[in-house]
Each structure stands twice: as C-alpha cells, then as structure tokens.
Coordinates of C-alpha atoms and ligand atoms in Angstrom, one line a residue:
X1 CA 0.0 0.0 0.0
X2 CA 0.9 3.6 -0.5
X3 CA 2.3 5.0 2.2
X4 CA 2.6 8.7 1.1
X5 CA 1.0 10.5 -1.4
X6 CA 2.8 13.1 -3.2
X7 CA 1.4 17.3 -3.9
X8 CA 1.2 16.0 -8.3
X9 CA -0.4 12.6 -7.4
X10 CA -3.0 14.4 -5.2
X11 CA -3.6 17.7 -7.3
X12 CA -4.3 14.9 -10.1
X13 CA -6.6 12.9 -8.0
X14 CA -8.1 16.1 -6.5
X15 CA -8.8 16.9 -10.5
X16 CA -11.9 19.7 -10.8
X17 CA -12.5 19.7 -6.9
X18 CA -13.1 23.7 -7.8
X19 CA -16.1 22.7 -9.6
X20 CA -17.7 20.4 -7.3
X21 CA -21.5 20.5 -6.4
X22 CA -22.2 23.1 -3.5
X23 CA -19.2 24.6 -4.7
X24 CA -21.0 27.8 -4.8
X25 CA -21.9 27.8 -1.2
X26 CA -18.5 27.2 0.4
X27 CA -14.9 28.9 0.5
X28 CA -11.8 27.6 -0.9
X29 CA -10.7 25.8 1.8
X30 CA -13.7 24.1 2.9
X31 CA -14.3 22.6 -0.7
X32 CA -10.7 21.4 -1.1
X33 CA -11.9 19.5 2.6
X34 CA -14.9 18.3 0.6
X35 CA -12.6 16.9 -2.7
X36 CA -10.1 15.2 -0.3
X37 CA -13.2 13.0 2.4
X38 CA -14.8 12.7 -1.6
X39 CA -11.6 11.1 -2.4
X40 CA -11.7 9.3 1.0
X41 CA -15.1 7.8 1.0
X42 CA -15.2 6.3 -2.3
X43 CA -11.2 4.6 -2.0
X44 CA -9.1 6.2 -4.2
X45 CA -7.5 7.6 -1.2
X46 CA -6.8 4.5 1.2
X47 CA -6.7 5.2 5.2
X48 CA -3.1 6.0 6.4
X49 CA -1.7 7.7 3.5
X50 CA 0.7 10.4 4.4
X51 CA -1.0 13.5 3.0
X52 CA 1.8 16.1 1.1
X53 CA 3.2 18.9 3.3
X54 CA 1.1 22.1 3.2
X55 CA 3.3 24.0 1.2
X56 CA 3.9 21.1 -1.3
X57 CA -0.3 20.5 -2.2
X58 CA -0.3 24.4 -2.2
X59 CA 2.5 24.4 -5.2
X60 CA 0.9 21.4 -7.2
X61 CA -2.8 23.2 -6.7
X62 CA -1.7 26.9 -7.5
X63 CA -3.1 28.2 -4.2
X64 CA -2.2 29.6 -1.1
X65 CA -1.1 27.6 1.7
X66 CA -3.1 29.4 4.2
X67 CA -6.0 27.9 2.4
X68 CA -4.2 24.1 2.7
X69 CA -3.6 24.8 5.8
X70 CA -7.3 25.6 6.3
X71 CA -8.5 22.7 4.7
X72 CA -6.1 20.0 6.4
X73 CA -7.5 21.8 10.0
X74 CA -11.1 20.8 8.8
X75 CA -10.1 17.6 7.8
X76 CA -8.7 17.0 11.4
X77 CA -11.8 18.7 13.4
X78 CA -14.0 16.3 10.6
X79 CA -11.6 13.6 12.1
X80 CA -10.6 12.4 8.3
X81 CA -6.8 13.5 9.2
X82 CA -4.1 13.2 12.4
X83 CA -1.4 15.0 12.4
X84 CA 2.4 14.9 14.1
X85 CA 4.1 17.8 14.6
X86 CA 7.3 17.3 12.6
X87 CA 6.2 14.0 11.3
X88 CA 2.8 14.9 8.7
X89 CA -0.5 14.1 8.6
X90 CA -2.4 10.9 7.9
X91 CA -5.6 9.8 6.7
X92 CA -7.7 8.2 9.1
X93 CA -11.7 7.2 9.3
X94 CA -13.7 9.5 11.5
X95 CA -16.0 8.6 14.2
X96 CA -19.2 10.2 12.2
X97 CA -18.6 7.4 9.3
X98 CA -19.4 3.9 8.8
X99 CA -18.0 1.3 6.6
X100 CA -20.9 0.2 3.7
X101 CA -21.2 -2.9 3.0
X102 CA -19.6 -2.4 -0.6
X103 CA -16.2 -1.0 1.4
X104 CA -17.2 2.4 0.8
X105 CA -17.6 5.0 3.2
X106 CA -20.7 6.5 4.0
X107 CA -20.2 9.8 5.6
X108 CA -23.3 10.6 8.3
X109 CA -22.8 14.6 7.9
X110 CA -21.5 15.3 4.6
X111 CA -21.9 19.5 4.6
X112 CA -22.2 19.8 0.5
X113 CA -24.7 17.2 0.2
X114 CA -28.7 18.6 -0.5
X115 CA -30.2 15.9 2.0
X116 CA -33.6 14.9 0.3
X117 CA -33.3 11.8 2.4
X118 CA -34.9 13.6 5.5
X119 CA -38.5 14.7 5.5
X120 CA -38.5 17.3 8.6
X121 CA -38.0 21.1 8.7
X122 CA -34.9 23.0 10.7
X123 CA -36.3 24.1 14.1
X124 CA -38.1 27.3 13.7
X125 CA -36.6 30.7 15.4
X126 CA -38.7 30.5 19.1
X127 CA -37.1 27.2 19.9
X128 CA -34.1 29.3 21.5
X129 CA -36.2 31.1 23.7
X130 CA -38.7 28.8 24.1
X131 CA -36.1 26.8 25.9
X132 CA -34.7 29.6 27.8
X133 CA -38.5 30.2 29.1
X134 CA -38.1 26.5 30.4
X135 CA -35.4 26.3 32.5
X136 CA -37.1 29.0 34.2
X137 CA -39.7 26.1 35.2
X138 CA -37.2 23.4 35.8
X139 CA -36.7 24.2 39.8
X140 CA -40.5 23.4 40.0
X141 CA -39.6 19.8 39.0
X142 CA -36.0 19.6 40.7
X143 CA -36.9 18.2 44.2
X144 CA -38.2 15.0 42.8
X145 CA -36.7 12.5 41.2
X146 CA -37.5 13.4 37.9
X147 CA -38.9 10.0 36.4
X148 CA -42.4 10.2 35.0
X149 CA -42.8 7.3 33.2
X150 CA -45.9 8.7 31.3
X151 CA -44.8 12.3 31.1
X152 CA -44.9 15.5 32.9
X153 CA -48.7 16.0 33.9
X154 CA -48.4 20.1 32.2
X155 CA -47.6 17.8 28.6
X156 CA -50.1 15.3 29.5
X157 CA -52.9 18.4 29.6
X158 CA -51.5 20.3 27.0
X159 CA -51.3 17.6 24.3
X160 CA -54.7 16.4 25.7
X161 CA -56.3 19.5 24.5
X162 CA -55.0 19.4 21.2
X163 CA -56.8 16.5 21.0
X164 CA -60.1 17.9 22.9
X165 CA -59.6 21.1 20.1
X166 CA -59.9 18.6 17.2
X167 CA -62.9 17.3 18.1
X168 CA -61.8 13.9 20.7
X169 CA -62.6 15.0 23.9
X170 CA -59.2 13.7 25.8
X171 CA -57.8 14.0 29.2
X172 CA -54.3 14.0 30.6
X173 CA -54.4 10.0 31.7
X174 CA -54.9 9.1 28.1
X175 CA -51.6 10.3 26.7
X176 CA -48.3 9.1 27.3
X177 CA -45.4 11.0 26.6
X178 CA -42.3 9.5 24.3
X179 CA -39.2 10.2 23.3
X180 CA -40.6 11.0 19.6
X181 CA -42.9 9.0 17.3
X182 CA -40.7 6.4 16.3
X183 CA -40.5 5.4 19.8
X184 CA -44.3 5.6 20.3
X185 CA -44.3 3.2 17.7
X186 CA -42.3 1.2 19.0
X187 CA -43.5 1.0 22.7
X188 CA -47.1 0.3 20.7
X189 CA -46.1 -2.3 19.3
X190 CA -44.4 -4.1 22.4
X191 CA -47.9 -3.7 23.6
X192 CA -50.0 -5.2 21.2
X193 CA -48.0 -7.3 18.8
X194 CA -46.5 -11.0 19.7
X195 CA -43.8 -11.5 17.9
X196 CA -45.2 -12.5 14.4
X197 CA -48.2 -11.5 14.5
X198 CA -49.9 -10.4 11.4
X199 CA -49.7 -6.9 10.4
X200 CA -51.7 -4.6 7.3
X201 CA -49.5 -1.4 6.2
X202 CA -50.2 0.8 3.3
X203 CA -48.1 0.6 0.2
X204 CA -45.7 3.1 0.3
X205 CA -45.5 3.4 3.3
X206 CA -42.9 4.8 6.2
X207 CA -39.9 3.4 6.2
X208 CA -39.2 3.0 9.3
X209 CA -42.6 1.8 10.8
X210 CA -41.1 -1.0 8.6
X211 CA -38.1 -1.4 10.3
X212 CA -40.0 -1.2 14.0
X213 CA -42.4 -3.6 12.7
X214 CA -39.5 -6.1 11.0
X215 CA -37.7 -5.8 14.9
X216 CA -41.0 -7.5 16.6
X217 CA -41.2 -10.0 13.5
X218 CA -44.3 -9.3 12.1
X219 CA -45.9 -10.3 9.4
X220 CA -46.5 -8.0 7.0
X221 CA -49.5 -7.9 4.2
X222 CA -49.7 -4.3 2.3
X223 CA -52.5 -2.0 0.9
X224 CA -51.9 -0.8 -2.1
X225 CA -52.3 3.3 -2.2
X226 CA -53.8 4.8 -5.4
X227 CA -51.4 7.3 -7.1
X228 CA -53.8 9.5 -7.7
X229 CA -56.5 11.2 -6.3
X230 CA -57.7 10.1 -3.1
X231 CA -55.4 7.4 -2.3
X232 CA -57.0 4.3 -0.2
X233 CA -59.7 2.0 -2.1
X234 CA -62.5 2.0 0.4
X235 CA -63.4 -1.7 -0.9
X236 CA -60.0 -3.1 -1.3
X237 CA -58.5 -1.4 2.4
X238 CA -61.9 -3.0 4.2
X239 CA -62.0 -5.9 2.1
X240 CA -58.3 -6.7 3.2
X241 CA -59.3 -6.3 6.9
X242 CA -61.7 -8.6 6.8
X243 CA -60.1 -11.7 4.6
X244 CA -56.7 -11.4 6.6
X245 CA -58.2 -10.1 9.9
X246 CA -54.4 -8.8 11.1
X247 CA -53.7 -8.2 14.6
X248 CA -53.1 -4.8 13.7
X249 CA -53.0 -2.0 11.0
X250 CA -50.2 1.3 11.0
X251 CA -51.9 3.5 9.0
X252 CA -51.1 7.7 8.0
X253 CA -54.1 9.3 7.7
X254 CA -53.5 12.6 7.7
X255 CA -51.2 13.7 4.6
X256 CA -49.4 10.2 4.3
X257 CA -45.9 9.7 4.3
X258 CA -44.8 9.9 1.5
X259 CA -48.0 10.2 -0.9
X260 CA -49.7 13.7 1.4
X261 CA -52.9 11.3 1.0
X262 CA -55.9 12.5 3.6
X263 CA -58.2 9.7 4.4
X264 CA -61.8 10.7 3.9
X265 CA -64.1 10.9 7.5
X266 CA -66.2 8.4 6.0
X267 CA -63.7 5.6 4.9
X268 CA -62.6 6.3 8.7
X269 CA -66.2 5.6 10.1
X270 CA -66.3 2.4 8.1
X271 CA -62.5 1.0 8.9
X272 CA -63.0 1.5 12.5
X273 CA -65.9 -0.6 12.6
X274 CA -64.5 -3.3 10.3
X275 CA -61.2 -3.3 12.6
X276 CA -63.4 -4.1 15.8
X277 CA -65.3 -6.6 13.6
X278 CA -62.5 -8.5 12.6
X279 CA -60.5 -8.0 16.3
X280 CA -57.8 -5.4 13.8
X281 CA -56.2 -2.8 16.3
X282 CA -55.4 0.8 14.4
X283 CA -52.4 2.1 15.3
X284 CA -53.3 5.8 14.0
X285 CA -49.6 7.7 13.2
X286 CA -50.7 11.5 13.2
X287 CA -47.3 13.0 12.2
X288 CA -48.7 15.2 9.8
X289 CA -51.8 16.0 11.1
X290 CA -50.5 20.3 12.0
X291 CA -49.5 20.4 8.4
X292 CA -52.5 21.3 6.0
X293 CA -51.2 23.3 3.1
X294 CA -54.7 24.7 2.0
X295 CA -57.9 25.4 3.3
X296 CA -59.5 21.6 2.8
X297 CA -61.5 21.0 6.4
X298 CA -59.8 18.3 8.1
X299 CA -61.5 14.9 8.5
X300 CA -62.1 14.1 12.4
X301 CA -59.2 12.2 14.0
X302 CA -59.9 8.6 13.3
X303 CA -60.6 7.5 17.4
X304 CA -64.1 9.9 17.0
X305 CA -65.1 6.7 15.8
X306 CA -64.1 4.5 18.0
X307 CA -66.2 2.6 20.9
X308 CA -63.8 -0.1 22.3
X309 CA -60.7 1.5 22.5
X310 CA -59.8 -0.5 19.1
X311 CA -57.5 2.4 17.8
X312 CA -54.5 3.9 19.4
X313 CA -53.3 7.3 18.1
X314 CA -49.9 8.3 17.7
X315 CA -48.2 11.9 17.4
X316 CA -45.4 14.3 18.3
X317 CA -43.6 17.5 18.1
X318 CA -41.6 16.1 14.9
X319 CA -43.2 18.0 11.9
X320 CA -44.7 20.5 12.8
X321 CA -42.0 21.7 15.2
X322 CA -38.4 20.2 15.8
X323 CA -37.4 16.8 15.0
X324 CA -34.6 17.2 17.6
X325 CA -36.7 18.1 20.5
X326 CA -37.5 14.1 20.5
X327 CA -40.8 14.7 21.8
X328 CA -43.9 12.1 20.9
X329 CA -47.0 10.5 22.4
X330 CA -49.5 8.2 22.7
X331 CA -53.3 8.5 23.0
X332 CA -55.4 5.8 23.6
X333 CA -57.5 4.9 26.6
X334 CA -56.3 5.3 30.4
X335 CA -55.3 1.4 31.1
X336 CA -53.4 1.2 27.9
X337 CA -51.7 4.2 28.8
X338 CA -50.4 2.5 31.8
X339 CA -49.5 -0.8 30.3
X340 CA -47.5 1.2 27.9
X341 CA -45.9 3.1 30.7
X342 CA -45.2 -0.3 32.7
X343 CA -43.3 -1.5 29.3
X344 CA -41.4 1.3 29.5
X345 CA -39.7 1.1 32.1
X346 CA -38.1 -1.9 31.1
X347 CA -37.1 0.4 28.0
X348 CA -35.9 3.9 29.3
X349 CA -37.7 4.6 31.8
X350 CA -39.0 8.1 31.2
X351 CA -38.7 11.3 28.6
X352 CA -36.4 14.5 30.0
X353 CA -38.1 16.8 31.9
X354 CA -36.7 19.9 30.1
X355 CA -37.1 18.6 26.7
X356 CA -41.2 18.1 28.2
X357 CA -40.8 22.2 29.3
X358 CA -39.9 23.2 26.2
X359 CA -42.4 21.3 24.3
X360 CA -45.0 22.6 26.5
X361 CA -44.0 26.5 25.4
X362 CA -44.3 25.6 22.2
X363 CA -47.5 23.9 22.1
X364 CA -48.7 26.9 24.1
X365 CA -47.3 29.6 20.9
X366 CA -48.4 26.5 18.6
X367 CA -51.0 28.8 16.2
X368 CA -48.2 31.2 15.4
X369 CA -45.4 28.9 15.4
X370 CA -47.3 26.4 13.1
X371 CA -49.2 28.8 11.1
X372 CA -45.6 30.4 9.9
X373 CA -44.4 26.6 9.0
X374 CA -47.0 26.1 6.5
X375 CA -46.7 29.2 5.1
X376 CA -43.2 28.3 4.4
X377 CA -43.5 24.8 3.2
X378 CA -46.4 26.4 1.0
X379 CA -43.6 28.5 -0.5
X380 CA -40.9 25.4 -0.8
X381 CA -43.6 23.3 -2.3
X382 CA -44.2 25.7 -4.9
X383 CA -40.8 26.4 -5.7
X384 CA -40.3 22.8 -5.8
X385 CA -43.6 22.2 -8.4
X386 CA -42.0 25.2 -10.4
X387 CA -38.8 23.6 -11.1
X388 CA -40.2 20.1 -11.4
X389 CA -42.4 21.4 -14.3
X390 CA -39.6 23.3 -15.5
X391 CA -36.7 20.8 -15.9
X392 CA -38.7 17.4 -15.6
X393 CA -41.9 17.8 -16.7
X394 CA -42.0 14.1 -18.0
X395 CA -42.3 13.0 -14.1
X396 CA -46.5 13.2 -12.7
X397 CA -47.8 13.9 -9.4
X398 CA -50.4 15.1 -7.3
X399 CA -49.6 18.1 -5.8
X400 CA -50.3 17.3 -1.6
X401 CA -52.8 19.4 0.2
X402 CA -50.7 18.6 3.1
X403 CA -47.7 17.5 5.0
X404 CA -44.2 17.9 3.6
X405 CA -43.1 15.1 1.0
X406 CA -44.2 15.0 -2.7
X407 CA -44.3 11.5 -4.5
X408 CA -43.2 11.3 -8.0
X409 CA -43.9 9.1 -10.3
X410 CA -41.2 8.9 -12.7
X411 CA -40.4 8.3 -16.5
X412 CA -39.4 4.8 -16.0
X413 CA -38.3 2.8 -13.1
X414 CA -35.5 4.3 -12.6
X415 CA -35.4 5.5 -8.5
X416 CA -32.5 3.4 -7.0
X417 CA -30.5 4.3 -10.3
X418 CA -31.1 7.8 -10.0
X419 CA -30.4 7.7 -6.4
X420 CA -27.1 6.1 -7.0
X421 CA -26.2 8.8 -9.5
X422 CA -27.4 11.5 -7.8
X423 CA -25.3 10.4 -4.2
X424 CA -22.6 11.6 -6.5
X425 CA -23.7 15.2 -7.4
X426 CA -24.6 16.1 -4.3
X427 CA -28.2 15.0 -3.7
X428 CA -29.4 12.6 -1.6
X429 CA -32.6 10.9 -2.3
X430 CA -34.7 8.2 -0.6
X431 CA -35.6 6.2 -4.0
X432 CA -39.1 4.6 -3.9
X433 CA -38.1 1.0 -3.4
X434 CA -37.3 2.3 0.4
X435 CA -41.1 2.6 0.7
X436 CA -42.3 -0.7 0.1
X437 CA -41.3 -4.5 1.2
X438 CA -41.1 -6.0 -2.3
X439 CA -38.3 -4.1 -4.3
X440 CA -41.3 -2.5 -5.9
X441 CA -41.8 1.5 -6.7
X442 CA -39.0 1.9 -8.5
X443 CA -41.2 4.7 -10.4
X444 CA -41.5 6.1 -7.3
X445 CA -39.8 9.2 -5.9
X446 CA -40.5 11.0 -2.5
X447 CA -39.0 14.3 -2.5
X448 CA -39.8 16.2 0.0
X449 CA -40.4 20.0 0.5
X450 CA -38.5 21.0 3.9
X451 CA -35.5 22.1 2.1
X452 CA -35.1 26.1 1.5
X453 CA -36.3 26.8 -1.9
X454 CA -33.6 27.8 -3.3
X455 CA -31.6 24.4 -2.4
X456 CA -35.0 22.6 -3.7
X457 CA -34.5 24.3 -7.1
X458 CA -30.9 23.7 -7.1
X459 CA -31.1 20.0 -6.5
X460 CA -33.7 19.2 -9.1
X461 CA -31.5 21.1 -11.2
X462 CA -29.0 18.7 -10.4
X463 CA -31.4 15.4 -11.0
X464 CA -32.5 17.0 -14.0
X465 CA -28.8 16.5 -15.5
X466 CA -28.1 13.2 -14.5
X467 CA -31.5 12.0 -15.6
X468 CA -30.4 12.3 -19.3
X469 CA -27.2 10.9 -18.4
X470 CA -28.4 7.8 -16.8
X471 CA -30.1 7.7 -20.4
X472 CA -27.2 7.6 -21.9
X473 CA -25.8 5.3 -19.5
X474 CA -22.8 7.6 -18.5
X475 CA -21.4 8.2 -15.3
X476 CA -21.9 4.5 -13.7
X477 CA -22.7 5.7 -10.2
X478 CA -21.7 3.6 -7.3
X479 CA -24.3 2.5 -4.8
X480 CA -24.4 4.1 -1.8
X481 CA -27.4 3.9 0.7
X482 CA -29.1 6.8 2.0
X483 CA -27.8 7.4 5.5
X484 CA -31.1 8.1 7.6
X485 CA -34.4 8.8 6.3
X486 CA -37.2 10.5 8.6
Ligands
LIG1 C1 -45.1 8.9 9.4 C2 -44.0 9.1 10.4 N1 -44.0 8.5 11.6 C3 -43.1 8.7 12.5 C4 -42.0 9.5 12.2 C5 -40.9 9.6 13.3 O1 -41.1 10.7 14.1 P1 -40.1 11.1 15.2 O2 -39.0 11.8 14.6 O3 -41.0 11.9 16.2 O4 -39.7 9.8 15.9 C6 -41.9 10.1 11.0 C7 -40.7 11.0 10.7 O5 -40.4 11.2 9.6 C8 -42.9 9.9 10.1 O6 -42.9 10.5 8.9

C-alpha cells in the first residue's frame, strides 16, 4: 500500500474539486476539505496515507497555503486527518462514518450534500427562547426524582387539549409521553404485537414503521395506495381487513408519508368498525396532522369513531415543530396508557423533563409557530412544483394538500438508479423501493419540501442533469445507501 502521497499525485486525483456541487456555497478551503473526504469515501484515497506537506499541495494546486492549511484543519476537526508535529498528517476514518457494505464509506454529515433523504423542517426561530422560558420552570420539577414514566402532567394536559380542540374529547391519563414518534411506535407495538403477528400497512408506506415492525417479526401484508386522487380504495382497504383479519394496521391518515394522502371521514367511520369486527387494532400515526397546506377541512381524527378502544393514536412534536426536541405521544384509553408506561420502564424509563418544558412552550405559541411553518412549506412546495415542471416535466404527481413530501412518479423505473447517481452530485434521495417491502416503486420518488427553496431548485437542477445521463448510460454511479431517512 501507499504510504505517502505526493502534492502532483493528489492535485491529479483532486482533478476539478473547484467545480464540485455546493461549490457555490462554500470557500476555498472548505471545498478542497470536501474533494479530499470525496476522495476518501469512495477509495481512491486508502486510510493511512501520508497527506503532502502544506506547502507542497499548495505548489501542485496553484493556491495559497493558508488555504491548505485551512483545509487540512477541517479535515482533522472532521476527524478524516491526524497530524504529528514534525512528522505529517495521515488519513484516518472518523467517528461520524461507517464502513458500507460495498467497502465504501458512508459519511453521516457530509456538509455539501442537499439531504432529500430527511423529511423534517430545521427548528423554527422561538425554539431558542422557548427553551430559555423553560429552565425557568425546571426548579419546580427539581426536588423530585424526575422519572415520570408517562410524562410530565403540564404535557399530558396540553397535548390532551390538542386533541379535545380537534374534536376527541381527551384527558391527561390518556396520553403518554415519548421520546418521539418512532418510539411511540415502538413501545405500541411491544404492547399489542406477539412477535409474528400479522400486520396490514399501506403501500408506500414509512420506512421505518417497517423497520419497528420487522424488529417484533411481524408479518406484514400491504394496501396498495392509489397514485392519484384520493389514495385508499375503500373496498379493497376493508376488504383486506376482513379476509386477513391482522392483529393490527399502522396507518397515516393525515397527509401520508410519502403520498400527502388524507383519508376521507367516511372511509374512517367504516374502517374502525371493520377493525373491531375483525379483532384489527389501528395504530393511528398523526405525524402530519398540524401540516394542512390549504384550506381543505380536516376529517375528524380517526378515534371519533371509536367505541372499544380499538384504535391507538400516535403523534409528536416532529413536523410540525423540531425533530430534535425528541418529543412524541400516545393516545389511547387510560389502562393502555399505563401498560405502555409499565413497558417502558423496562425500555428507558422516562422522557427528559426539560425537553417536556420546552415542548410545553411551544404547544402553548403552537397557532403562530405552526401557522408560519406552512406558510413556508407552502412557499418550498411551490418552488419545488415550479422547477419540477420546468426541468422534468416528463415525471407526474399530485400536488399534496398537506404534510411535507411529494411522491413522483417517474419516467421509467428508474429510482435506486437515480439515487445512486445522484449520491454523487450532491443529492441525496430516498428512492421509492425504500417505501415498500417488495423491491417494488421503483417509479417512485418521495421528494420532500423541507429544504429552503432555493436548495430545492438547485437539487432538481441537479437530477434534472443526470436524468439524461443515466439515459445515456454515462457516469456508472456507485451504490451508496441513504444514510437516515425520517
Ligand atoms: C409517518 C412518520 N411517523 C413517524 C416518524 C418519526 O417521528 P419522530 O422523529 O418523532 O420519531 C416520522 C418521521 O419522519 C414519520 O414521517
């Protein structure tokens, strides 16, 4: 193995790294970082090469050395490079990465890449003093122990009225608090799935209701979403409930991830009492349900309908405020609430009491807050449609009325190609095939809307380009998985 790599043999290797995508957006120094991990992550830079001297790389590159000097100090605070005083620096694989199967590195925080993997917005402006206002109410909590295994009682009420506001009158011990939806889910399931039982999940569906569902072994049978227009097939969805009578059904009712789907009151009506009929438990995910992007009245939440506590809703802080906060919950009736809790604590016990405060403020500014994040996914949407129509107007979709993701059906089946290709210009997509079980939807696309719009027109841009060029079969992208999708 090479053990050094000379100023020439990088600048050759380093080729156009001037011209790479989201060169625009960063200086000198950062995008010669960028070219070097690039280098890194797909091999043709092993780990524990000697990098040139400073001076040397500045020579072979025709730049200043302050700016290699720059860009060898990111590459040690992005842990890619160590360095000896008197002795060099060498490559090295940083803590943030993880070895793909195919040998290829997969960084986790790559700062050039446009991360359509990730439906969820950046937290909006009040969370900084929204969380100021909390600690200001921590010393009430501070001379217990601090474990509520359900939540703080001030969450319990507030998130209770949210529910009483839309319609399902709620009190406090019906909600438990988690530590986000996904862990909702998960707790959920503990409770009311044996490991392979049999489970009904729309088709596309979340990905990683998949994966929580695939931990507790269950068996999986899909419903098949329409493309177009309303989405669920009354007949088929209730059909399917009876003939395979599943233990229980994850559904997204409210502008479905990824088709922005909204399931009609009456469908509802009829699938709650064709769950109870056939002993089906509805496991409700309300993600989205703060997110309406027009004026279209909102369908009552599906438990309106429901008499023998068939349906269990989940929710959170997630989308309509910060992913990060890691605040979720679970409504369903007050002894379910305390078998859940009584599961937990054989899981983690309890949510943070600050994180609890902090949701509390904002569920208390929730009308301005949320009111300004659909204006602006109104905007990115938009600005998204525009350029779609603009530079692929070969790929069909229904514009969502809600929520943040828009699913694209493309011009051939095509996703996990273009995926591939597009990993290397900068994009990051979550091709369609993530969305099912079968390897199927590979016309598919989810692209959501959470991205600034000028970043959304820029990376369709990008697709647009090496959409023609996976016609013409240049390029041969390597495969590299998206690194999270939410
Ligand atoms: C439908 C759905 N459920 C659950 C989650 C997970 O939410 P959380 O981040 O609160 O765990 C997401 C996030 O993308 C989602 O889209």
């Amino acid at each position: 193995m090479t053990s050094q790599v000379r100023g020439v043999q990088l600048a050759r290797l380093l080729g156009q790294w001037h011209a790479l995508p989201g060169r625009r957006r960063s200086p000198d120094y950062a995008a010669l970082a960028a070219a070097v991990r690039g280098l890194l992550a797909d091999g043709r830079l092993p780990l524990g090469v000697r990098l040139p001297a400073e001076r040397e790389l500045a020579e072979a590159l025709r730049i200043s050395r302050t700016t290699v000097t720059a860009a060898y100090r990111q590459l040690r605070e992005t842990g890619h490079l160590a360095s000896r005083r008197g002795a060099g620096s060498w490559t090295m694989l940083p803590g943030t990465h993880r070895v793909a199967s195919t040998g290829l590195w997969t960084p986790l925080d790559d700062r050039d890449m446009l991360d359509l993997g990730v439906a969820a917005l950046g937290a909006p402006p009040e969370l900084v003093p929204v969380a100021r206002a909390a600690v200001e109410d921590l010393p009430r909590y501070l001379s217990g122990a601090g474990y509520h295994p359900t939540g703080i009682i001030e969450l319990r009420e507030a998130v209770a009225r949210t529910y009483t506001a839309r319609g399902l009158p709620t009190s406090a011990e019906q909600i438990m608090v988690t530590n986000g939806i996904q862990h909702a889910l998960d707790l959920v399931l503990r409770l009311a799935l044996v490991p392979g039982g049999n489970v009904l999940v729309e088709s596309p569906t979340y990905p990683n209701a998949l994966a929580a569902l695939a931990a507790r072994r269950a068996r999986i049978t899909t419903h098949g979403l329409a493309v177009d227009g309303i989405g669920w097939d009354a007949d088929l969805l209730l059909g399917s409930v009876r003939q395979t009578r599943p233990k229980l059904a994850y559904l997204i009712p409210e502008f479905h991830n990824p088709t922005g789907h909204l399931m009609a009151a009456e469908l509802r009506e009829r699938l709650v009492a064709t769950a109870h009929a056939a002993g089906t438990d509805l496991v409700v995910d309300e993600s989205f349900v703060d997110l309406p992007l027009d004026d279209t009245p909102l369908p009552p939440p599906m438990a309106v309908f429901d008499r023998h506590s068939r349906v269990i809703s989940i929710g959170g802080m997630s989308k309509p405020f910060w992913g990060g906060l890691r605040i979720g919950w679970v409504r369903a009736s007050a002894p379910q609430v305390q078998r859940l809790a009584a599961a937990r604590v054989g899981v983690d016990m309890a949510s943070p009491v600050l994180d609890q405060l902090v949701a509390v403020h904002l569920l208390a500014q929730a009308p301005a807050i949320v009111a300004a994040r659909r204006a602006q996914l109104v905007t990115q949407r938009d600005a998204l449609l525009a350029a779609l129509a603009e530079r692929l107007p070969d790929w069909r979709f229904d514009v969502p009325r809600g929520g943040v993701t828009l699913w694209v059906e493309l011009d051939g089946p095509i996703s996990s190609a273009l995926a591939r290709a597009a990993e290397e210009v900068g994009v990051r997509l979550a091709p369609g095939p993530r969305f099912g079980l079968d390897g199927t939807l590979e016309r598919f696309l989810r692209l959501p809307f959470t991205l600034p719009a000028a970043d959304l027109v820029e990376a369709v841009g990008r697709l647009a380009a090496i959409r023609y060029d996976l016609d013409r079969g240049a390029g041969r992208p390597r495969w590299r998985e998206p690194a999270v999708i939410a």
